[in-house]
Amino acid sequence: MQLGRITGTVVATRKDENLEGLRFLVVNELSGNMVETGKIVVAADAVGAGVGEVVLYAQGSSARQTIVTKDRPVDATIMAIVDLFEVNGEFRYRKE
Amino acid sequence: MQLGRITGTVVATRKDENLEGLRFLVVNELSGNMVETGKIVVAADAVGAGVGEVVLYAQGSSARQTIVTKDRPVDATIMAIVDLFEVNGEFRYRKE
Amino acid sequence: MQLGRITGTVVATRKDENLEGLRFLVVNELSGNMVETGKIVVAADAVGAGVGEVVLYAQGSSARQTIVTKDRPVDATIMAIVDLFEVNGEFRYRKE
Amino acid sequence: MQLGRITGTVVATRKDENLEGLRFLVVNELSGNMVETGKIVVAADAVGAGVGEVVLYAQGSSARQTIVTKDRPVDATIMAIVDLFEVNGEFRYRKE
Amino acid sequence: MQLGRITGTVVATRKDENLEGLRFLVVNELSGNMVETGKIVVAADAVGAGVGEVVLYAQGSSARQTIVTKDRPVDATIMAIVDLFEVNGEFRYRKE
């Protein structure tokens, strides 16, 4: 999984019918120092995440293993909201 | 998923028979600022998209989860046409 | 899918038995301007392609969805020979 | 698989229910010279690994083939703890 | 598939039980000019390859389609030993 911060949303009314009901969020990938790497991905939301939150997202076929994304044509899914990210014994992120 | 703009088409008459009837479009990947990154992908069209439109495309096995691409040898599929792309509270793209 | 030009062949007699009968071709990835990007991939041939031809190839599990590659350990397959590649209204490639 | 060193942990209480009970570790990818490449991945732990250990991790659908990750939405899993890493006849790493 | 040269081995006694009996080799990716690109991958061996040999390896779910890697958590497998690699009509590699 990669660490990312949610920065936006995508609205699409014309889409494959297997996508009905999914929310699409814009995720900026974060490095191990919690800095944006410049890469973005549009991910389906499986956990009710919101803009500004730090999350984990899964890519590829694993993105279809959550309850809400099963058998749907999505290749990236937010599957967890991060509470704590600790590296080398220091807290790099702590949800308030 | 990644955000892209459709810029062209590919025609191929000699192909695996599991590809019959699919349309192949050229998609230029877009960054979070709606700038072309220089990467292109040739994607199957699952939504009736046209040249110039901003779309979402899925890659890998997820590209085979739409109605029209099921069990076909395609690794990229356009599965949604973007209406609205909003980042950090501002509209970066709005379909007219 | 990516666009590529076939530049060579690979011969391997000692291999997993699920690979028997497959032809392996060397494919140079092409950019949207039909220039080689420097990346190569060795792909199974599902369409009877030959050296010099411009093709589409699929990667990952999608490479196993053609008639000849089903259930075989290949992660890249040439699944179409390109006749026409058109971008921004101009023909970048036309098979003669 | 890639070689990596475990440098931290991620805690997430709000997550897809298919993730319950998994431990998430931060893995820094290592080059063939055992130097960190700068890439990190958050991986599920299938072997009881700890911070500081050198491990192998699998990505993509293969990350779901261990006993503890079957059918779960994870795209990276630590599936082995490295005892010995030998390249060109010299030991680059030996677990103490 | 990618072309690579085997340069080493990895020993791991503590691992997921689905990995029992597999051999792990270090593979250096080769470019089309038979030069190491700097990328390494640790791959399962499906063909009895040895250090120094030039091989083809498959990645992703295709790495699990050989006889010895079926349903195992490996994302890279050596599935062929290269005898001949020919590009633009010249032999870039020929096994002795």
Short mmCIF file of C-alpha atoms in Angstrom, two decimals:
data_model
loop_
_atom_site.label_atom_id
_atom_site.label_comp_id
_atom_site.label_asym_id
_atom_site.label_seq_id
_atom_site.Cartn_x
_atom_site.Cartn_y
_atom_site.Cartn_z
CA MET A 1 0.00 0.00 0.00
CA GLN A 2 1.02 3.59 -0.34
CA LEU A 3 0.46 6.47 2.02
CA GLY A 4 -1.47 9.43 0.62
CA ARG A 5 -3.38 12.58 1.49
CA ILE A 6 -6.84 13.22 0.07
CA THR A 7 -6.92 16.53 -1.78
CA GLY A 8 -10.00 16.47 -3.94
CA THR A 9 -12.91 14.78 -5.62
CA VAL A 10 -13.93 13.63 -9.10
CA VAL A 11 -17.52 13.63 -10.32
CA ALA A 12 -18.44 11.49 -13.33
CA THR A 13 -22.05 10.85 -14.33
CA ARG A 14 -21.34 8.92 -17.52
CA LYS A 15 -19.55 5.72 -16.53
CA ASP A 16 -19.62 1.95 -16.64
CA GLU A 17 -22.67 0.71 -14.70
CA ASN A 18 -20.49 -1.37 -12.37
CA LEU A 19 -19.27 1.93 -10.90
CA GLU A 20 -22.67 3.18 -9.66
CA GLY A 21 -22.63 4.46 -6.09
CA LEU A 22 -18.85 4.70 -5.68
CA ARG A 23 -17.16 7.91 -4.51
CA PHE A 24 -13.95 8.93 -6.27
CA LEU A 25 -11.32 10.87 -4.38
CA VAL A 26 -8.05 12.46 -5.51
CA VAL A 27 -5.11 11.14 -3.49
CA ASN A 28 -1.63 12.68 -3.48
CA GLU A 29 1.03 10.09 -2.76
CA LEU A 30 3.20 10.85 0.29
CA SER A 31 6.85 9.90 0.81
CA GLY A 32 8.21 8.43 4.04
CA ASN A 33 8.74 12.04 5.21
CA MET A 34 5.08 12.87 4.64
CA VAL A 35 5.92 15.08 1.65
CA GLU A 36 3.83 14.91 -1.53
CA THR A 37 5.75 13.07 -4.26
CA GLY A 38 3.84 14.75 -7.10
CA LYS A 39 2.03 11.57 -8.11
CA ILE A 40 -1.75 11.53 -7.89
CA VAL A 41 -4.21 8.71 -8.17
CA VAL A 42 -8.00 8.78 -8.31
CA ALA A 43 -9.20 6.15 -5.83
CA ALA A 44 -12.54 4.66 -4.83
CA ASP A 45 -13.44 5.31 -1.20
CA ALA A 46 -14.13 2.21 0.94
CA VAL A 47 -13.97 3.85 4.37
CA GLY A 48 -15.80 7.18 4.29
CA ALA A 49 -12.63 9.27 4.08
CA GLY A 50 -12.65 13.05 3.60
CA VAL A 51 -10.47 15.75 2.07
CA GLY A 52 -7.34 16.38 4.16
CA GLU A 53 -7.13 12.92 5.70
CA VAL A 54 -4.05 10.71 5.52
CA VAL A 55 -4.93 7.28 4.19
CA LEU A 56 -3.64 3.98 2.88
CA TYR A 57 -4.64 2.93 -0.61
CA ALA A 58 -4.27 -0.39 -2.40
CA GLN A 59 -3.72 -0.71 -6.14
CA GLY A 60 -4.31 -3.35 -8.79
CA SER A 61 -6.60 -6.32 -8.21
CA SER A 62 -6.26 -5.82 -4.44
CA ALA A 63 -8.28 -2.62 -4.87
CA ARG A 64 -11.28 -4.85 -5.61
CA GLN A 65 -11.15 -6.84 -2.36
CA THR A 66 -13.03 -4.40 -0.13
CA ILE A 67 -16.76 -4.78 0.58
CA VAL A 68 -17.72 -1.82 -1.63
CA THR A 69 -15.36 -2.41 -4.58
CA LYS A 70 -15.86 -6.16 -5.22
CA ASP A 71 -15.93 -6.94 -8.99
CA ARG A 72 -15.91 -3.28 -9.97
CA PRO A 73 -13.54 -1.72 -12.53
CA VAL A 74 -11.40 0.24 -10.06
CA ASP A 75 -7.63 -0.11 -9.75
CA ALA A 76 -7.11 2.01 -6.62
CA THR A 77 -9.09 2.00 -3.36
CA ILE A 78 -8.71 3.83 -0.06
CA MET A 79 -8.99 0.99 2.46
CA ALA A 80 -7.82 2.60 5.72
CA ILE A 81 -7.57 5.97 7.45
CA VAL A 82 -4.19 6.39 9.15
CA ASP A 83 -4.10 7.18 12.89
CA LEU A 84 -0.38 6.87 13.43
CA PHE A 85 2.64 6.65 11.12
CA GLU A 86 5.88 5.93 12.95
CA VAL A 87 9.31 5.59 11.32
CA ASN A 88 12.66 5.01 13.05
CA GLY A 89 11.03 5.49 16.42
CA GLU A 90 9.53 8.92 15.72
CA PHE A 91 5.95 9.86 14.94
CA ARG A 92 5.83 11.32 11.46
CA TYR A 93 2.06 11.65 11.58
CA ARG A 94 -0.60 11.45 14.26
CA LYS A 95 -4.27 12.00 13.53
CA GLU A 96 -5.77 14.69 15.79
CA MET B 1 -7.37 5.31 -11.72
CA GLN B 2 -5.58 7.99 -13.62
CA LEU B 3 -6.95 11.12 -15.24
CA GLY B 4 -6.35 11.47 -18.97
CA ARG B 5 -7.38 13.33 -22.11
CA ILE B 6 -8.32 11.43 -25.25
CA THR B 7 -6.16 12.55 -28.15
CA GLY B 8 -6.50 9.91 -30.83
CA THR B 9 -7.49 6.50 -32.08
CA VAL B 10 -5.83 3.23 -33.04
CA VAL B 11 -7.15 0.95 -35.79
CA ALA B 12 -6.06 -2.68 -35.87
CA THR B 13 -7.72 -5.26 -38.10
CA ARG B 14 -5.40 -8.18 -37.32
CA LYS B 15 -5.84 -8.99 -33.65
CA ASP B 16 -6.76 -11.65 -31.13
CA GLU B 17 -10.40 -12.65 -31.67
CA ASN B 18 -11.30 -11.75 -28.08
CA LEU B 19 -10.80 -8.11 -29.09
CA GLU B 20 -13.51 -7.99 -31.77
CA GLY B 21 -15.80 -4.98 -31.52
CA LEU B 22 -13.69 -2.96 -29.09
CA ARG B 23 -12.68 0.65 -29.80
CA PHE B 24 -9.13 1.68 -28.95
CA LEU B 25 -8.41 5.26 -27.97
CA VAL B 26 -5.14 7.07 -27.27
CA VAL B 27 -5.14 8.64 -23.81
CA ASN B 28 -2.59 11.18 -22.59
CA GLU B 29 -2.12 10.98 -18.83
CA LEU B 30 -2.84 14.24 -16.97
CA SER B 31 -1.19 15.47 -13.77
CA GLY B 32 -3.11 16.98 -10.85
CA ASN B 33 -2.73 20.34 -12.61
CA MET B 34 -4.37 19.01 -15.77
CA VAL B 35 -1.07 19.09 -17.67
CA GLU B 36 -0.06 16.19 -19.91
CA THR B 37 2.69 14.14 -18.25
CA GLY B 38 4.01 12.78 -21.54
CA LYS B 39 2.82 9.25 -20.86
CA ILE B 40 0.31 7.73 -23.25
CA VAL B 41 -1.74 4.59 -23.02
CA VAL B 42 -3.97 2.92 -25.59
CA ALA B 43 -7.22 2.09 -23.79
CA ALA B 44 -10.42 0.24 -24.65
CA ASP B 45 -13.49 2.45 -24.54
CA ALA B 46 -16.28 1.31 -22.20
CA VAL B 47 -18.32 4.54 -22.14
CA GLY B 48 -18.55 5.98 -25.65
CA ALA B 49 -15.90 8.63 -25.08
CA GLY B 50 -14.59 10.91 -27.84
CA VAL B 51 -11.42 12.78 -28.75
CA GLY B 52 -10.85 15.79 -26.47
CA GLU B 53 -12.76 14.44 -23.48
CA VAL B 54 -11.26 14.16 -19.99
CA VAL B 55 -11.70 10.64 -18.64
CA LEU B 56 -10.76 8.18 -15.93
CA TYR B 57 -9.07 4.95 -16.96
CA ALA B 58 -8.37 1.80 -15.00
CA GLN B 59 -5.33 -0.42 -15.60
CA GLY B 60 -4.40 -4.03 -15.00
CA SER B 61 -7.00 -6.70 -14.28
CA SER B 62 -9.47 -3.98 -13.21
CA ALA B 63 -9.59 -2.92 -16.87
CA ARG B 64 -11.47 -6.17 -17.53
CA GLN B 65 -14.30 -5.52 -15.05
CA THR B 66 -16.50 -3.35 -17.27
CA ILE B 67 -19.44 -4.78 -19.22
CA VAL B 68 -17.65 -4.50 -22.59
CA THR B 69 -14.15 -5.64 -21.56
CA LYS B 70 -14.95 -8.77 -19.50
CA ASP B 71 -12.40 -11.58 -20.21
CA ARG B 72 -10.70 -9.66 -23.01
CA PRO B 73 -6.95 -9.11 -23.34
CA VAL B 74 -6.95 -5.39 -22.51
CA ASP B 75 -4.93 -3.83 -19.70
CA ALA B 76 -6.39 -0.30 -19.83
CA THR B 77 -10.03 0.79 -20.10
CA ILE B 78 -11.78 4.14 -20.07
CA MET B 79 -14.54 3.59 -17.52
CA ALA B 80 -15.82 7.13 -16.82
CA ILE B 81 -16.08 10.55 -18.43
CA VAL B 82 -15.13 13.31 -15.97
CA ASP B 83 -17.64 16.10 -15.28
CA LEU B 84 -15.81 17.80 -12.46
CA PHE B 85 -12.28 17.58 -11.05
CA GLU B 86 -11.79 19.55 -7.87
CA VAL B 87 -8.53 19.82 -5.89
CA ASN B 88 -7.88 21.90 -2.76
CA GLY B 89 -11.27 23.54 -3.08
CA GLU B 90 -10.81 24.81 -6.65
CA PHE B 91 -12.22 23.46 -9.89
CA ARG B 92 -9.34 22.33 -12.07
CA TYR B 93 -11.70 21.00 -14.74
CA ARG B 94 -15.40 21.32 -15.49
CA LYS B 95 -17.00 19.69 -18.50
CA GLU B 96 -18.93 22.21 -20.60
CA MET C 1 -1.92 -1.18 -23.87
CA GLN C 2 1.28 0.27 -25.14
CA LEU C 3 2.41 0.86 -28.68
CA GLY C 4 5.64 -0.86 -29.72
CA ARG C 5 7.80 -1.89 -32.63
CA ILE C 6 9.06 -5.45 -32.93
CA THR C 7 12.85 -5.48 -33.19
CA GLY C 8 13.93 -9.02 -32.45
CA THR C 9 13.37 -12.51 -31.16
CA VAL C 10 14.27 -14.61 -28.13
CA VAL C 11 14.91 -18.36 -28.31
CA ALA C 12 14.72 -20.42 -25.12
CA THR C 13 14.70 -24.22 -25.14
CA ARG C 14 14.80 -24.74 -21.39
CA LYS C 15 11.62 -23.29 -19.96
CA ASP C 16 8.51 -24.01 -17.94
CA GLU C 17 6.39 -26.57 -19.80
CA ASN C 18 3.40 -24.20 -19.87
CA LEU C 19 5.36 -22.12 -22.38
CA GLU C 20 5.71 -24.78 -25.08
CA GLY C 21 4.85 -23.56 -28.57
CA LEU C 22 4.88 -19.83 -27.80
CA ARG C 23 6.97 -17.38 -29.84
CA PHE C 24 8.81 -14.65 -27.94
CA LEU C 25 9.44 -11.31 -29.61
CA VAL C 26 11.42 -8.27 -28.50
CA VAL C 27 9.25 -5.14 -28.47
CA ASN C 28 10.58 -1.58 -28.17
CA GLU C 29 8.03 0.71 -26.54
CA LEU C 30 7.05 3.73 -28.68
CA SER C 31 6.02 7.17 -27.43
CA GLY C 32 3.04 9.10 -28.79
CA ASN C 33 5.44 10.51 -31.43
CA MET C 34 6.43 7.03 -32.58
CA VAL C 35 9.89 7.37 -31.06
CA GLU C 36 11.44 4.49 -29.11
CA THR C 37 11.39 5.26 -25.38
CA GLY C 38 14.33 2.95 -24.61
CA LYS C 39 12.18 0.44 -22.75
CA ILE C 40 12.00 -3.09 -24.11
CA VAL C 41 9.75 -5.97 -23.22
CA VAL C 42 9.85 -9.59 -24.36
CA ALA C 43 6.28 -10.49 -25.34
CA ALA C 44 4.46 -13.62 -26.44
CA ASP C 45 3.03 -13.37 -29.94
CA ALA C 46 -0.73 -13.95 -30.25
CA VAL C 47 -1.21 -12.60 -33.78
CA GLY C 48 1.61 -13.80 -36.03
CA ALA C 49 3.50 -10.50 -35.93
CA GLY C 50 6.93 -10.03 -37.50
CA VAL C 51 10.06 -7.94 -37.00
CA GLY C 52 9.50 -4.30 -37.99
CA GLU C 53 5.75 -4.24 -37.36
CA VAL C 54 4.03 -1.74 -35.08
CA VAL C 55 1.86 -3.51 -32.53
CA LEU C 56 -0.20 -3.19 -29.38
CA TYR C 57 0.81 -5.27 -26.38
CA ALA C 58 -1.02 -5.95 -23.14
CA GLN C 59 0.75 -6.53 -19.82
CA GLY C 60 -0.03 -8.23 -16.53
CA SER C 61 -2.87 -10.74 -16.18
CA SER C 62 -4.49 -9.30 -19.33
CA ALA C 63 -1.58 -10.80 -21.30
CA ARG C 64 -3.09 -14.21 -20.50
CA GLN C 65 -6.52 -13.53 -22.01
CA THR C 66 -5.71 -14.30 -25.65
CA ILE C 67 -6.46 -17.69 -27.21
CA VAL C 68 -2.77 -18.71 -27.28
CA THR C 69 -1.64 -17.40 -23.89
CA LYS C 70 -4.47 -18.64 -21.61
CA ASP C 71 -3.08 -19.89 -18.23
CA ARG C 72 0.54 -19.52 -19.33
CA PRO C 73 3.27 -17.73 -17.34
CA VAL C 74 3.59 -14.71 -19.64
CA ASP C 75 3.17 -11.11 -18.49
CA ALA C 76 3.26 -9.40 -21.91
CA THR C 77 1.47 -10.38 -25.13
CA ILE C 78 1.22 -8.82 -28.58
CA MET C 79 -2.52 -8.87 -29.21
CA ALA C 80 -2.94 -6.60 -32.25
CA ILE C 81 -1.03 -5.33 -35.28
CA VAL C 82 -1.57 -1.60 -35.78
CA ASP C 83 -2.92 -0.35 -39.12
CA LEU C 84 -3.43 3.27 -38.20
CA PHE C 85 -2.35 5.46 -35.30
CA GLU C 86 -3.90 8.91 -35.33
CA VAL C 87 -3.28 11.67 -32.77
CA ASN C 88 -4.65 15.22 -32.78
CA GLY C 89 -6.10 14.67 -36.22
CA GLU C 90 -2.87 13.64 -37.92
CA PHE C 91 -1.68 10.19 -38.92
CA ARG C 92 1.43 9.35 -36.94
CA TYR C 93 1.61 5.86 -38.42
CA ARG C 94 -0.06 4.04 -41.29
CA LYS C 95 0.77 0.46 -42.16
CA GLU C 96 1.78 0.10 -45.81
CA MET D 1 9.98 -9.77 -4.92
CA GLN D 2 11.95 -6.83 -3.63
CA LEU D 3 14.36 -6.65 -0.78
CA GLY D 4 13.51 -4.17 1.98
CA ARG D 5 14.26 -3.11 5.54
CA ILE D 6 11.44 -2.57 8.01
CA THR D 7 11.60 0.92 9.46
CA GLY D 8 8.24 1.59 11.04
CA THR D 9 4.60 0.84 11.64
CA VAL D 10 1.21 2.19 10.62
CA VAL D 11 -1.83 2.12 12.89
CA ALA D 12 -5.30 2.48 11.37
CA THR D 13 -8.46 1.83 13.34
CA ARG D 14 -10.94 2.89 10.67
CA LYS D 15 -10.54 0.49 7.76
CA ASP D 16 -12.29 -2.01 5.53
CA GLU D 17 -13.45 -4.96 7.65
CA ASN D 18 -11.46 -7.42 5.54
CA LEU D 19 -8.32 -5.89 7.07
CA GLU D 20 -9.09 -6.75 10.71
CA GLY D 21 -6.19 -8.33 12.55
CA LEU D 22 -3.45 -7.48 10.03
CA ARG D 23 -0.27 -5.66 11.06
CA PHE D 24 1.03 -2.95 8.72
CA LEU D 25 4.73 -2.26 8.52
CA VAL D 26 6.71 0.44 6.70
CA VAL D 27 9.29 -1.10 4.38
CA ASN D 28 12.13 0.82 2.72
CA GLU D 29 13.14 -0.75 -0.56
CA LEU D 30 16.82 -1.78 -0.75
CA SER D 31 19.02 -1.85 -3.86
CA GLY D 32 21.36 -4.73 -4.71
CA ASN D 33 23.98 -2.94 -2.60
CA MET D 34 21.70 -2.91 0.44
CA VAL D 35 21.20 0.85 0.18
CA GLU D 36 17.75 2.39 0.62
CA THR D 37 16.36 3.49 -2.75
CA GLY D 38 14.05 6.11 -1.24
CA LYS D 39 10.90 4.17 -2.11
CA ILE D 40 8.67 3.04 0.74
CA VAL D 41 5.75 0.69 0.78
CA VAL D 42 3.32 -0.14 3.59
CA ALA D 43 3.08 -3.93 3.70
CA ALA D 44 1.01 -6.47 5.61
CA ASP D 45 3.11 -8.76 7.79
CA ALA D 46 2.75 -12.50 7.13
CA VAL D 47 5.79 -13.70 9.09
CA GLY D 48 6.03 -11.86 12.39
CA ALA D 49 8.77 -9.49 11.22
CA GLY D 50 10.04 -6.61 13.31
CA VAL D 51 11.57 -3.16 12.84
CA GLY D 52 15.15 -3.36 11.56
CA GLU D 53 14.82 -6.72 9.84
CA VAL D 54 15.66 -7.31 6.18
CA VAL D 55 12.78 -8.95 4.38
CA LEU D 56 11.31 -9.97 1.04
CA TYR D 57 7.95 -8.55 0.07
CA ALA D 58 5.59 -9.48 -2.75
CA GLN D 59 3.35 -6.99 -4.52
CA GLY D 60 0.12 -7.12 -6.49
CA SER D 61 -2.21 -10.12 -6.38
CA SER D 62 0.68 -12.28 -5.14
CA ALA D 63 0.52 -10.32 -1.88
CA ARG D 64 -2.79 -12.09 -1.23
CA GLN D 65 -1.43 -15.65 -1.48
CA THR D 66 -0.10 -16.01 2.06
CA ILE D 67 -2.11 -17.70 4.82
CA VAL D 68 -2.90 -14.41 6.58
CA THR D 69 -3.61 -12.19 3.57
CA LYS D 70 -5.93 -14.42 1.50
CA ASP D 71 -8.79 -12.38 -0.08
CA ARG D 72 -7.84 -9.21 1.75
CA PRO D 73 -7.39 -5.78 0.14
CA VAL D 74 -3.60 -5.61 0.50
CA ASP D 75 -1.20 -5.10 -2.42
CA ALA D 76 2.08 -5.68 -0.55
CA THR D 77 2.98 -8.41 1.93
CA ILE D 78 6.16 -9.35 3.78
CA MET D 79 6.42 -13.08 3.09
CA ALA D 80 9.98 -13.94 4.20
CA ILE D 81 12.70 -12.76 6.57
CA VAL D 82 16.10 -12.78 4.85
CA ASP D 83 18.94 -14.79 6.44
CA LEU D 84 21.47 -14.42 3.68
CA PHE D 85 21.76 -12.23 0.59
CA GLU D 86 24.66 -13.13 -1.66
CA VAL D 87 25.59 -11.38 -4.91
CA ASN D 88 28.56 -12.11 -7.18
CA GLY D 89 29.94 -14.52 -4.62
CA GLU D 90 30.03 -12.09 -1.70
CA PHE D 91 27.69 -11.82 1.25
CA ARG D 92 25.96 -8.47 1.12
CA TYR D 93 23.82 -9.28 4.15
CA ARG D 94 23.84 -11.95 6.83
CA LYS D 95 21.30 -12.00 9.66
CA GLU D 96 22.99 -12.11 13.06
CA MET E 1 8.82 -10.50 -19.65
CA GLN E 2 12.13 -8.88 -18.95
CA LEU E 3 15.58 -10.11 -19.73
CA GLY E 4 17.92 -10.53 -16.75
CA ARG E 5 21.16 -12.04 -15.56
CA ILE E 6 21.26 -14.10 -12.38
CA THR E 7 23.80 -12.67 -9.96
CA GLY E 8 23.03 -14.18 -6.58
CA THR E 9 20.83 -16.03 -4.15
CA VAL E 10 18.62 -15.27 -1.16
CA VAL E 11 18.20 -17.66 1.77
CA ALA E 12 15.19 -17.25 4.06
CA THR E 13 14.22 -19.85 6.63
CA ARG E 14 11.38 -17.94 8.25
CA LYS E 15 8.71 -17.46 5.61
CA ASP E 16 5.09 -18.08 4.71
CA GLU E 17 4.49 -21.83 4.49
CA ASN E 18 3.29 -21.55 0.89
CA LEU E 19 6.90 -20.76 -0.05
CA GLU E 20 8.44 -24.05 1.16
CA GLY E 21 10.79 -25.65 -1.34
CA LEU E 22 11.20 -22.64 -3.65
CA ARG E 23 14.63 -21.29 -4.60
CA PHE E 24 15.07 -17.50 -4.68
CA LEU E 25 17.55 -15.96 -7.07
CA VAL E 26 18.74 -12.38 -7.51
CA VAL E 27 18.16 -11.16 -11.06
CA ASN E 28 19.67 -7.99 -12.54
CA GLU E 29 17.48 -6.53 -15.26
CA LEU E 30 19.20 -6.17 -18.66
CA SER E 31 18.51 -3.53 -21.30
CA GLY E 32 18.16 -4.29 -25.00
CA ASN E 33 21.95 -3.87 -25.23
CA MET E 34 22.54 -6.51 -22.56
CA VAL E 35 23.66 -3.89 -20.04
CA GLU E 36 22.45 -4.04 -16.42
CA THR E 37 19.86 -1.32 -15.80
CA GLY E 38 20.54 -1.18 -12.07
CA LYS E 39 17.18 -2.71 -11.16
CA ILE E 40 17.17 -6.01 -9.29
CA VAL E 41 14.37 -8.39 -8.51
CA VAL E 42 14.34 -11.49 -6.32
CA ALA E 43 12.63 -14.21 -8.37
CA ALA E 44 11.51 -17.77 -7.75
CA ASP E 45 13.28 -20.29 -9.97
CA ALA E 46 11.02 -22.49 -12.13
CA VAL E 47 13.67 -23.87 -14.48
CA GLY E 48 16.78 -24.80 -12.52
CA ALA E 49 18.73 -21.69 -13.50
CA GLY E 50 22.14 -20.84 -12.07
CA VAL E 51 24.25 -17.78 -11.30
CA GLY E 52 25.55 -16.13 -14.49
CA GLU E 53 22.78 -17.32 -16.78
CA VAL E 54 20.65 -14.98 -18.90
CA VAL E 55 16.98 -15.61 -18.31
CA LEU E 56 13.45 -14.39 -18.89
CA TYR E 57 11.33 -13.62 -15.85
CA ALA E 58 7.61 -12.92 -15.56
CA GLN E 59 6.12 -10.58 -12.95
CA GLY E 60 2.76 -10.13 -11.28
CA SER E 61 0.11 -12.83 -11.29
CA SER E 62 1.78 -14.44 -14.34
CA ALA E 63 4.66 -15.38 -12.03
CA ARG E 64 2.26 -17.88 -10.42
CA GLN E 65 1.42 -19.77 -13.62
CA THR E 66 4.42 -22.12 -13.71
CA ILE E 67 4.25 -25.67 -12.35
CA VAL E 68 6.33 -24.84 -9.26
CA THR E 69 4.86 -21.44 -8.36
CA LYS E 70 1.11 -22.13 -8.62
CA ASP E 71 -0.85 -20.38 -5.79
CA ARG E 72 2.31 -19.24 -4.03
CA PRO E 73 2.99 -15.68 -2.85
CA VAL E 74 5.67 -14.85 -5.43
CA ASP E 75 5.47 -11.90 -7.82
CA ALA E 76 8.50 -12.72 -10.01
CA THR E 77 9.51 -16.06 -11.52
CA ILE E 78 12.30 -17.16 -13.85
CA MET E 79 10.41 -19.17 -16.46
CA ALA E 80 12.99 -19.60 -19.25
CA ILE E 81 16.74 -19.73 -19.83
CA VAL E 82 17.72 -17.70 -22.90
CA ASP E 83 19.68 -19.43 -25.69
CA LEU E 84 19.59 -16.63 -28.21
CA PHE E 85 18.68 -12.94 -28.10
CA GLU E 86 18.62 -11.27 -31.49
CA VAL E 87 17.82 -7.60 -32.16
CA ASN E 88 17.86 -5.79 -35.50
CA GLY E 89 19.36 -8.82 -37.17
CA GLU E 90 22.38 -9.15 -34.87
CA PHE E 91 22.99 -11.59 -32.04
CA ARG E 92 23.25 -9.66 -28.81
CA TYR E 93 23.56 -12.83 -26.76
CA ARG E 94 24.19 -16.49 -27.51
CA LYS E 95 24.44 -19.10 -24.77
CA GLU E 96 27.67 -21.08 -25.01
#
